[in-house]
Amino acid sequence: MIENHSAAVLEAITFNDDGLVPAIAQQDGSGEVLMMAWMNTEALRQTLATGEVYYWSRSRGRLWRKGENSGQIQKLVEIRLDCDSDTLLLLVDQKGVACHTGRRSCFFRALRNGKLETIAKVEVDPAALYSSKE
Amino acid sequence: MIENHSAAVLEAITFNDDGLVPAIAQQDGSGEVLMMAWMNTEALRQTLATGEVYYWSRSRGRLWRKGENSGQIQKLVEIRLDCDSDTLLLLVDQKGVACHTGRRSCFFRALRNGKLETIAKVEVDPAALYSSKE
C-alpha cells in the first residue's frame, strides 16, 4: 500500500553529504535484486505521491522516473529502511526489465572460475527500449 | 565456489572517490536482503581469499570481518557486479542474524499507514551477540 505521507520516512533517513540515499530495488515476491540507485528527498516524495519509483540520476543531475522513456516502470509495493537509516530497500513490481541492457536485473555478471561471466540473457533489445531516446 | 583470484572483479569495479563500492548482502536461496555495507579493495581481496565477507567500516575507519565479534559470519557464495560496475551483490550464507539489533535483516522497518513500523522480531539478544564487545 502506497503512502501519500512521506514525512515519517523522510525525517528518519540519514542522507549523505550530497543529499542522497542508496535505494535497492527488489522484486516483490521473487526476491530478485534488480538494481541499486540513489534517491534525494524529491525522488522519495514523488515516489510516495505517485506509487512509481523515481531516482536521482547522478550522471544526468536530474530527477528520473524509472522507465520514463523505456516504459519499464517500477510500481512501489513497500519502502523499508535499515538499522542505520542510511539505506532504503524498495519492494517493487518491475514492469519488464530493470536493466538498460535489456536484462531483467542489473546484476548480470558473476565472478566464476576467476572470470566475470554474463549469467543472464538479454530479454528486450535495448534499441527497442530506448527508441524514443533517453 | 570461492575464487582466489580477485583480479577480474577488482579491475572491473568503479570505486567511488573514497575508494569504496556499495555491497548488498543477500541470503542465497531465500533471496532475503540482509544489509548493505561498503567494501574497498582490501575487503574484497580478503573476502575472496577467505570465503568470509569483509567490509570497510566507514565509522570505525578499518577493515571489518562480518561477525568477527558476534560470530554471525557471512560465507560468500557468489559475487555479482552491476551494469555500471559500481555496485556489488553478494550472495551469502548468513550465520544467525545479520543485524546488530539481533534481527535477521537490517531492513526491519517499513513505511506502513504513514508510519515506520518494526516488522521483524529480535531473534538474538544484542547483549549476547556483543558480550565480547565490538
PDB file of C-alpha atoms in Angstrom:
ATOM      1  CA  MET A   1       0.000   0.000   0.000  1.00  0.00           C
ATOM      2  CA  ILE A   2       1.403   3.346  -1.031  1.00  0.00           C
ATOM      3  CA  GLU A   3       1.561   6.252   1.386  1.00  0.00           C
ATOM      4  CA  ASN A   4       0.901   9.835   0.484  1.00  0.00           C
ATOM      5  CA  HIS A   5       2.643  10.938   3.650  1.00  0.00           C
ATOM      6  CA  SER A   6       6.369  10.859   3.212  1.00  0.00           C
ATOM      7  CA  ALA A   7       7.152  12.720   6.432  1.00  0.00           C
ATOM      8  CA  ALA A   8       7.801   9.676   8.617  1.00  0.00           C
ATOM      9  CA  VAL A   9      10.400   8.181   6.334  1.00  0.00           C
ATOM     10  CA  LEU A  10      11.944  11.473   5.196  1.00  0.00           C
ATOM     11  CA  GLU A  11      12.574  12.524   8.778  1.00  0.00           C
ATOM     12  CA  ALA A  12      14.127   9.191   9.647  1.00  0.00           C
ATOM     13  CA  ILE A  13      16.600   8.961   6.763  1.00  0.00           C
ATOM     14  CA  THR A  14      20.223   9.987   7.112  1.00  0.00           C
ATOM     15  CA  PHE A  15      21.131  11.372   3.691  1.00  0.00           C
ATOM     16  CA  ASN A  16      24.793  11.545   2.667  1.00  0.00           C
ATOM     17  CA  ASP A  17      26.735  14.776   2.098  1.00  0.00           C
ATOM     18  CA  ASP A  18      25.250  15.011  -1.392  1.00  0.00           C
ATOM     19  CA  GLY A  19      21.715  14.721  -0.020  1.00  0.00           C
ATOM     20  CA  LEU A  20      21.327  11.200  -1.390  1.00  0.00           C
ATOM     21  CA  VAL A  21      20.484   7.776  -0.021  1.00  0.00           C
ATOM     22  CA  PRO A  22      21.135   4.462  -1.798  1.00  0.00           C
ATOM     23  CA  ALA A  23      17.981   2.549  -2.709  1.00  0.00           C
ATOM     24  CA  ILE A  24      17.986  -1.150  -3.521  1.00  0.00           C
ATOM     25  CA  ALA A  25      15.112  -2.262  -5.752  1.00  0.00           C
ATOM     26  CA  GLN A  26      13.919  -5.802  -5.136  1.00  0.00           C
ATOM     27  CA  GLN A  27      11.121  -7.575  -6.996  1.00  0.00           C
ATOM     28  CA  ASP A  28       8.297  -8.202  -4.578  1.00  0.00           C
ATOM     29  CA  GLY A  29       7.565 -11.899  -4.308  1.00  0.00           C
ATOM     30  CA  SER A  30      10.521 -13.390  -6.147  1.00  0.00           C
ATOM     31  CA  GLY A  31      13.100 -11.517  -4.065  1.00  0.00           C
ATOM     32  CA  GLU A  32      15.243 -10.820  -7.114  1.00  0.00           C
ATOM     33  CA  VAL A  33      17.548  -7.829  -6.594  1.00  0.00           C
ATOM     34  CA  LEU A  34      17.053  -5.703  -9.688  1.00  0.00           C
ATOM     35  CA  MET A  35      19.260  -2.636  -9.259  1.00  0.00           C
ATOM     36  CA  MET A  36      20.653  -0.080  -6.880  1.00  0.00           C
ATOM     37  CA  ALA A  37      20.303   3.658  -7.497  1.00  0.00           C
ATOM     38  CA  TRP A  38      20.107   6.872  -5.491  1.00  0.00           C
ATOM     39  CA  MET A  39      17.257   8.969  -4.171  1.00  0.00           C
ATOM     40  CA  ASN A  40      17.061  12.506  -2.847  1.00  0.00           C
ATOM     41  CA  THR A  41      14.118  13.916  -0.909  1.00  0.00           C
ATOM     42  CA  GLU A  42      12.294  14.910  -4.090  1.00  0.00           C
ATOM     43  CA  ALA A  43      12.691  11.435  -5.617  1.00  0.00           C
ATOM     44  CA  LEU A  44      11.257   9.939  -2.471  1.00  0.00           C
ATOM     45  CA  ARG A  45       8.368  12.409  -2.338  1.00  0.00           C
ATOM     46  CA  GLN A  46       7.461  11.751  -5.967  1.00  0.00           C
ATOM     47  CA  THR A  47       7.729   8.012  -5.441  1.00  0.00           C
ATOM     48  CA  LEU A  48       5.371   8.088  -2.478  1.00  0.00           C
ATOM     49  CA  ALA A  49       2.985  10.523  -4.146  1.00  0.00           C
ATOM     50  CA  THR A  50       2.691   8.603  -7.423  1.00  0.00           C
ATOM     51  CA  GLY A  51       3.420   4.992  -6.490  1.00  0.00           C
ATOM     52  CA  GLU A  52       6.016   4.813  -9.265  1.00  0.00           C
ATOM     53  CA  VAL A  53       9.694   4.833  -8.392  1.00  0.00           C
ATOM     54  CA  TYR A  54      11.789   7.952  -9.026  1.00  0.00           C
ATOM     55  CA  TYR A  55      15.551   8.167  -8.562  1.00  0.00           C
ATOM     56  CA  TRP A  56      18.123  10.919  -8.699  1.00  0.00           C
ATOM     57  CA  SER A  57      20.432  10.443 -11.659  1.00  0.00           C
ATOM     58  CA  ARG A  58      23.915  11.443 -10.542  1.00  0.00           C
ATOM     59  CA  SER A  59      25.278  11.323 -14.086  1.00  0.00           C
ATOM     60  CA  ARG A  60      22.497  13.457 -15.540  1.00  0.00           C
ATOM     61  CA  GLY A  61      21.999  15.611 -12.450  1.00  0.00           C
ATOM     62  CA  ARG A  62      18.238  15.356 -12.542  1.00  0.00           C
ATOM     63  CA  LEU A  63      15.230  13.507 -11.227  1.00  0.00           C
ATOM     64  CA  TRP A  64      14.472  10.385 -13.187  1.00  0.00           C
ATOM     65  CA  ARG A  65      11.290   8.363 -13.201  1.00  0.00           C
ATOM     66  CA  LYS A  66      12.331   4.767 -13.722  1.00  0.00           C
ATOM     67  CA  GLY A  67      11.046   3.722 -17.140  1.00  0.00           C
ATOM     68  CA  GLU A  68      10.123   7.254 -18.213  1.00  0.00           C
ATOM     69  CA  ASN A  69      11.412   6.545 -21.713  1.00  0.00           C
ATOM     70  CA  SER A  70      11.621   2.774 -21.837  1.00  0.00           C
ATOM     71  CA  GLY A  71       8.228   2.131 -20.258  1.00  0.00           C
ATOM     72  CA  GLN A  72       9.890  -0.311 -17.838  1.00  0.00           C
ATOM     73  CA  ILE A  73       8.418   1.321 -14.767  1.00  0.00           C
ATOM     74  CA  GLN A  74       8.647   0.198 -11.155  1.00  0.00           C
ATOM     75  CA  LYS A  75       5.453   0.168  -9.105  1.00  0.00           C
ATOM     76  CA  LEU A  76       6.254   0.673  -5.459  1.00  0.00           C
ATOM     77  CA  VAL A  77       4.969  -2.010  -3.113  1.00  0.00           C
ATOM     78  CA  GLU A  78       6.769  -1.048   0.099  1.00  0.00           C
ATOM     79  CA  ILE A  79       9.675   1.052   1.353  1.00  0.00           C
ATOM     80  CA  ARG A  80      11.913  -0.305   4.083  1.00  0.00           C
ATOM     81  CA  LEU A  81      14.705   1.417   5.991  1.00  0.00           C
ATOM     82  CA  ASP A  82      17.794  -0.175   7.513  1.00  0.00           C
ATOM     83  CA  CYS A  83      19.060  -0.003  11.088  1.00  0.00           C
ATOM     84  CA  ASP A  84      21.454   2.861  10.331  1.00  0.00           C
ATOM     85  CA  SER A  85      18.721   4.773   8.481  1.00  0.00           C
ATOM     86  CA  ASP A  86      21.065   5.320   5.557  1.00  0.00           C
ATOM     87  CA  THR A  87      19.900   2.716   3.036  1.00  0.00           C
ATOM     88  CA  LEU A  88      16.473   2.022   1.556  1.00  0.00           C
ATOM     89  CA  LEU A  89      15.066  -1.251   0.329  1.00  0.00           C
ATOM     90  CA  LEU A  90      12.298  -0.765  -2.221  1.00  0.00           C
ATOM     91  CA  LEU A  91       9.962  -3.667  -2.814  1.00  0.00           C
ATOM     92  CA  VAL A  92       8.719  -3.087  -6.330  1.00  0.00           C
ATOM     93  CA  ASP A  93       6.765  -4.631  -9.110  1.00  0.00           C
ATOM     94  CA  GLN A  94       9.084  -4.219 -12.087  1.00  0.00           C
ATOM     95  CA  LYS A  95       7.398  -3.966 -15.455  1.00  0.00           C
ATOM     96  CA  GLY A  96       9.590  -5.797 -17.951  1.00  0.00           C
ATOM     97  CA  VAL A  97      13.322  -5.495 -17.468  1.00  0.00           C
ATOM     98  CA  ALA A  98      15.142  -3.283 -14.957  1.00  0.00           C
ATOM     99  CA  CYS A  99      18.471  -3.020 -16.762  1.00  0.00           C
ATOM    100  CA  HIS A 100      19.206  -0.668 -19.640  1.00  0.00           C
ATOM    101  CA  THR A 101      20.995  -3.575 -21.337  1.00  0.00           C
ATOM    102  CA  GLY A 102      17.640  -5.314 -21.694  1.00  0.00           C
ATOM    103  CA  ARG A 103      18.255  -7.798 -18.908  1.00  0.00           C
ATOM    104  CA  ARG A 104      15.886  -8.353 -16.025  1.00  0.00           C
ATOM    105  CA  SER A 105      18.445  -7.419 -13.330  1.00  0.00           C
ATOM    106  CA  CYS A 106      21.443  -5.088 -13.476  1.00  0.00           C
ATOM    107  CA  PHE A 107      23.467  -7.717 -11.571  1.00  0.00           C
ATOM    108  CA  PHE A 108      24.011  -9.970 -14.562  1.00  0.00           C
ATOM    109  CA  ARG A 109      27.747 -10.590 -14.182  1.00  0.00           C
ATOM    110  CA  ALA A 110      29.110 -13.098 -11.688  1.00  0.00           C
ATOM    111  CA  LEU A 111      32.659 -13.936 -10.701  1.00  0.00           C
ATOM    112  CA  ARG A 112      33.039 -17.595 -11.663  1.00  0.00           C
ATOM    113  CA  ASN A 113      36.213 -19.537 -12.332  1.00  0.00           C
ATOM    114  CA  GLY A 114      38.235 -16.358 -11.877  1.00  0.00           C
ATOM    115  CA  LYS A 115      36.333 -14.510 -14.592  1.00  0.00           C
ATOM    116  CA  LEU A 116      33.312 -12.250 -14.786  1.00  0.00           C
ATOM    117  CA  GLU A 117      30.674 -14.268 -16.590  1.00  0.00           C
ATOM    118  CA  THR A 118      27.421 -12.966 -18.013  1.00  0.00           C
ATOM    119  CA  ILE A 119      24.729 -15.068 -16.360  1.00  0.00           C
ATOM    120  CA  ALA A 120      21.520 -13.503 -17.681  1.00  0.00           C
ATOM    121  CA  LYS A 121      20.221 -13.176 -21.195  1.00  0.00           C
ATOM    122  CA  VAL A 122      19.043 -10.045 -22.951  1.00  0.00           C
ATOM    123  CA  GLU A 123      15.245 -10.195 -22.873  1.00  0.00           C
ATOM    124  CA  VAL A 124      14.492  -6.975 -24.732  1.00  0.00           C
ATOM    125  CA  ASP A 125      16.578  -5.289 -27.420  1.00  0.00           C
ATOM    126  CA  PRO A 126      17.948  -2.091 -25.804  1.00  0.00           C
ATOM    127  CA  ALA A 127      17.415  -0.306 -29.117  1.00  0.00           C
ATOM    128  CA  ALA A 128      13.709  -1.028 -28.789  1.00  0.00           C
ATOM    129  CA  LEU A 129      13.657   0.075 -25.153  1.00  0.00           C
ATOM    130  CA  TYR A 130      15.079   3.482 -25.945  1.00  0.00           C
ATOM    131  CA  SER A 131      13.717   4.059 -29.416  1.00  0.00           C
ATOM    132  CA  SER A 132      12.240   7.334 -28.194  1.00  0.00           C
ATOM    133  CA  LYS A 133      15.713   8.140 -26.918  1.00  0.00           C
ATOM    134  CA  GLU A 134      16.592   8.567 -23.236  1.00  0.00           C
TER     135      GLU A 134
ATOM    136  CA  MET B   1      32.516 -21.520  -5.404  1.00  0.00           C
ATOM    137  CA  ILE B   2      35.008 -19.077  -3.986  1.00  0.00           C
ATOM    138  CA  GLU B   3      37.756 -17.683  -6.174  1.00  0.00           C
ATOM    139  CA  ASN B   4      41.256 -17.000  -5.017  1.00  0.00           C
ATOM    140  CA  HIS B   5      41.761 -14.701  -7.967  1.00  0.00           C
ATOM    141  CA  SER B   6      40.265 -11.325  -7.295  1.00  0.00           C
ATOM    142  CA  ALA B   7      41.879  -9.611 -10.279  1.00  0.00           C
ATOM    143  CA  ALA B   8      38.946  -9.961 -12.679  1.00  0.00           C
ATOM    144  CA  VAL B   9      36.445  -8.315 -10.397  1.00  0.00           C
ATOM    145  CA  LEU B  10      38.843  -5.753  -8.892  1.00  0.00           C
ATOM    146  CA  GLU B  11      39.781  -4.477 -12.329  1.00  0.00           C
ATOM    147  CA  ALA B  12      36.177  -4.187 -13.398  1.00  0.00           C
ATOM    148  CA  ILE B  13      34.864  -2.254 -10.400  1.00  0.00           C
ATOM    149  CA  THR B  14      34.451   1.516 -10.441  1.00  0.00           C
ATOM    150  CA  PHE B  15      35.195   2.561  -6.879  1.00  0.00           C
ATOM    151  CA  ASN B  16      33.921   5.929  -5.627  1.00  0.00           C
ATOM    152  CA  ASP B  17      36.136   8.871  -4.672  1.00  0.00           C
ATOM    153  CA  ASP B  18      36.710   7.295  -1.266  1.00  0.00           C
ATOM    154  CA  GLY B  19      37.856   4.043  -2.866  1.00  0.00           C
ATOM    155  CA  LEU B  20      34.673   2.245  -1.824  1.00  0.00           C
ATOM    156  CA  VAL B  21      31.908   0.307  -3.528  1.00  0.00           C
ATOM    157  CA  PRO B  22      28.494  -0.475  -2.013  1.00  0.00           C
ATOM    158  CA  ALA B  23      27.859  -4.179  -1.449  1.00  0.00           C
ATOM    159  CA  ILE B  24      24.393  -5.628  -0.953  1.00  0.00           C
ATOM    160  CA  ALA B  25      24.316  -8.882   1.007  1.00  0.00           C
ATOM    161  CA  GLN B  26      21.538 -11.253   0.012  1.00  0.00           C
ATOM    162  CA  GLN B  27      20.854 -14.658   1.567  1.00  0.00           C
ATOM    163  CA  ASP B  28      21.464 -17.298  -1.079  1.00  0.00           C
ATOM    164  CA  GLY B  29      18.349 -19.322  -1.690  1.00  0.00           C
ATOM    165  CA  SER B  30      15.740 -17.303   0.173  1.00  0.00           C
ATOM    166  CA  GLY B  31      16.618 -14.043  -1.574  1.00  0.00           C
ATOM    167  CA  GLU B  32      16.285 -12.065   1.634  1.00  0.00           C
ATOM    168  CA  VAL B  33      18.208  -8.786   1.502  1.00  0.00           C
ATOM    169  CA  LEU B  34      20.178  -8.716   4.738  1.00  0.00           C
ATOM    170  CA  MET B  35      22.192  -5.499   4.694  1.00  0.00           C
ATOM    171  CA  MET B  36      24.182  -3.050   2.630  1.00  0.00           C
ATOM    172  CA  ALA B  37      27.723  -2.038   3.538  1.00  0.00           C
ATOM    173  CA  TRP B  38      30.886  -0.842   1.810  1.00  0.00           C
ATOM    174  CA  MET B  39      33.984  -2.587   0.520  1.00  0.00           C
ATOM    175  CA  ASN B  40      37.400  -1.343  -0.506  1.00  0.00           C
ATOM    176  CA  THR B  41      39.920  -3.371  -2.483  1.00  0.00           C
ATOM    177  CA  GLU B  42      41.334  -4.965   0.665  1.00  0.00           C
ATOM    178  CA  ALA B  43      37.897  -6.021   1.909  1.00  0.00           C
ATOM    179  CA  LEU B  44      37.241  -7.627  -1.449  1.00  0.00           C
ATOM    180  CA  ARG B  45      40.614  -9.366  -1.518  1.00  0.00           C
ATOM    181  CA  GLN B  46      40.153 -10.764   1.990  1.00  0.00           C
ATOM    182  CA  THR B  47      36.612 -11.857   1.162  1.00  0.00           C
ATOM    183  CA  LEU B  48      37.754 -13.743  -1.920  1.00  0.00           C
ATOM    184  CA  ALA B  49      40.803 -15.183  -0.191  1.00  0.00           C
ATOM    185  CA  THR B  50      38.958 -16.459   2.877  1.00  0.00           C
ATOM    186  CA  GLY B  51      35.404 -17.058   1.685  1.00  0.00           C
ATOM    187  CA  GLU B  52      34.081 -14.962   4.574  1.00  0.00           C
ATOM    188  CA  VAL B  53      32.765 -11.484   3.913  1.00  0.00           C
ATOM    189  CA  TYR B  54      34.815  -8.440   4.933  1.00  0.00           C
ATOM    190  CA  TYR B  55      33.633  -4.849   4.705  1.00  0.00           C
ATOM    191  CA  TRP B  56      35.198  -1.458   5.235  1.00  0.00           C
ATOM    192  CA  SER B  57      33.713   0.250   8.265  1.00  0.00           C
ATOM    193  CA  ARG B  58      33.382   3.939   7.440  1.00  0.00           C
ATOM    194  CA  SER B  59      32.542   4.848  11.045  1.00  0.00           C
ATOM    195  CA  ARG B  60      35.473   2.957  12.512  1.00  0.00           C
ATOM    196  CA  GLY B  61      37.829   3.545   9.592  1.00  0.00           C
ATOM    197  CA  ARG B  62      39.031  -0.025   9.448  1.00  0.00           C
ATOM    198  CA  LEU B  63      38.526  -3.380   7.796  1.00  0.00           C
ATOM    199  CA  TRP B  64      35.807  -5.400   9.430  1.00  0.00           C
ATOM    200  CA  ARG B  65      35.137  -9.106   9.096  1.00  0.00           C
ATOM    201  CA  LYS B  66      31.394  -9.521   9.387  1.00  0.00           C
ATOM    202  CA  GLY B  67      30.717 -11.397  12.601  1.00  0.00           C
ATOM    203  CA  GLU B  68      34.261 -11.012  13.927  1.00  0.00           C
ATOM    204  CA  ASN B  69      32.915 -10.391  17.434  1.00  0.00           C
ATOM    205  CA  SER B  70      29.346 -11.628  17.250  1.00  0.00           C
ATOM    206  CA  GLY B  71      30.131 -14.866  15.418  1.00  0.00           C
ATOM    207  CA  GLN B  72      27.386 -14.026  12.892  1.00  0.00           C
ATOM    208  CA  ILE B  73      29.622 -14.510   9.880  1.00  0.00           C
ATOM    209  CA  GLN B  74      28.715 -14.419   6.207  1.00  0.00           C
ATOM    210  CA  LYS B  75      30.008 -17.200   3.996  1.00  0.00           C
ATOM    211  CA  LEU B  76      30.396 -15.965   0.456  1.00  0.00           C
ATOM    212  CA  VAL B  77      28.539 -17.943  -2.193  1.00  0.00           C
ATOM    213  CA  GLU B  78      28.949 -15.646  -5.210  1.00  0.00           C
ATOM    214  CA  ILE B  79      29.849 -12.067  -6.090  1.00  0.00           C
ATOM    215  CA  ARG B  80      27.904 -10.257  -8.796  1.00  0.00           C
ATOM    216  CA  LEU B  81      28.558  -6.872 -10.386  1.00  0.00           C
ATOM    217  CA  ASP B  82      26.008  -4.490 -11.840  1.00  0.00           C
ATOM    218  CA  CYS B  83      25.900  -2.940 -15.315  1.00  0.00           C
ATOM    219  CA  ASP B  84      27.588   0.280 -14.185  1.00  0.00           C
ATOM    220  CA  SER B  85      30.274  -1.693 -12.345  1.00  0.00           C
ATOM    221  CA  ASP B  86      29.726   0.419  -9.253  1.00  0.00           C
ATOM    222  CA  THR B  87      27.631  -1.849  -7.041  1.00  0.00           C
ATOM    223  CA  LEU B  88      28.196  -5.409  -5.817  1.00  0.00           C
ATOM    224  CA  LEU B  89      25.632  -8.034  -4.963  1.00  0.00           C
ATOM    225  CA  LEU B  90      26.978 -10.631  -2.550  1.00  0.00           C
ATOM    226  CA  LEU B  91      25.141 -13.918  -2.338  1.00  0.00           C
ATOM    227  CA  VAL B  92      25.938 -15.157   1.135  1.00  0.00           C
ATOM    228  CA  ASP B  93      25.076 -17.768   3.661  1.00  0.00           C
ATOM    229  CA  GLN B  94      24.421 -15.743   6.789  1.00  0.00           C
ATOM    230  CA  LYS B  95      25.095 -17.496  10.059  1.00  0.00           C
ATOM    231  CA  GLY B  96      22.438 -16.353  12.512  1.00  0.00           C
ATOM    232  CA  VAL B  97      21.329 -12.752  12.279  1.00  0.00           C
ATOM    233  CA  ALA B  98      22.813 -10.032  10.077  1.00  0.00           C
ATOM    234  CA  CYS B  99      21.707  -7.009  12.090  1.00  0.00           C
ATOM    235  CA  HIS B 100      23.432  -5.711  15.198  1.00  0.00           C
ATOM    236  CA  THR B 101      19.971  -5.279  16.734  1.00  0.00           C
ATOM    237  CA  GLY B 102      19.613  -9.061  16.751  1.00  0.00           C
ATOM    238  CA  ARG B 103      17.244  -9.170  13.803  1.00  0.00           C
ATOM    239  CA  ARG B 104      17.801 -11.336  10.747  1.00  0.00           C
ATOM    240  CA  SER B 105      17.863  -8.384   8.296  1.00  0.00           C
ATOM    241  CA  CYS B 106      18.858  -4.758   8.817  1.00  0.00           C
ATOM    242  CA  PHE B 107      15.780  -3.704   6.820  1.00  0.00           C
ATOM    243  CA  PHE B 108      13.316  -4.298   9.633  1.00  0.00           C
ATOM    244  CA  ARG B 109      11.365  -1.037   9.410  1.00  0.00           C
ATOM    245  CA  ALA B 110       8.671  -0.490   6.788  1.00  0.00           C
ATOM    246  CA  LEU B 111       6.606   2.556   5.957  1.00  0.00           C
ATOM    247  CA  ARG B 112       3.025   1.468   6.612  1.00  0.00           C
ATOM    248  CA  ASN B 113      -0.003   3.631   7.302  1.00  0.00           C
ATOM    249  CA  GLY B 114       2.207   6.714   7.255  1.00  0.00           C
ATOM    250  CA  LYS B 115       4.496   5.408   9.976  1.00  0.00           C
ATOM    251  CA  LEU B 116       7.696   3.423  10.190  1.00  0.00           C
ATOM    252  CA  GLU B 117       6.720   0.087  11.655  1.00  0.00           C
ATOM    253  CA  THR B 118       9.070  -2.566  13.005  1.00  0.00           C
ATOM    254  CA  ILE B 119       8.240  -5.678  11.020  1.00  0.00           C
ATOM    255  CA  ALA B 120      10.812  -8.187  12.285  1.00  0.00           C
ATOM    256  CA  LYS B 121      11.400  -9.545  15.729  1.00  0.00           C
ATOM    257  CA  VAL B 122      14.646  -9.631  17.669  1.00  0.00           C
ATOM    258  CA  GLU B 123      15.938 -13.194  17.365  1.00  0.00           C
ATOM    259  CA  VAL B 124      19.085 -12.852  19.444  1.00  0.00           C
ATOM    260  CA  ASP B 125      19.703 -10.532  22.377  1.00  0.00           C
ATOM    261  CA  PRO B 126      22.226  -7.934  21.138  1.00  0.00           C
ATOM    262  CA  ALA B 127      23.906  -8.033  24.554  1.00  0.00           C
ATOM    263  CA  ALA B 128      24.662 -11.707  23.945  1.00  0.00           C
ATOM    264  CA  LEU B 129      25.893 -11.009  20.416  1.00  0.00           C
ATOM    265  CA  TYR B 130      28.458  -8.493  21.578  1.00  0.00           C
ATOM    266  CA  SER B 131      29.317  -9.835  25.007  1.00  0.00           C
ATOM    267  CA  SER B 132      32.976  -9.801  23.989  1.00  0.00           C
ATOM    268  CA  LYS B 133      32.485  -6.162  22.945  1.00  0.00           C
ATOM    269  CA  GLU B 134      32.690  -4.900  19.348  1.00  0.00           C
TER     270      GLU B 134
END
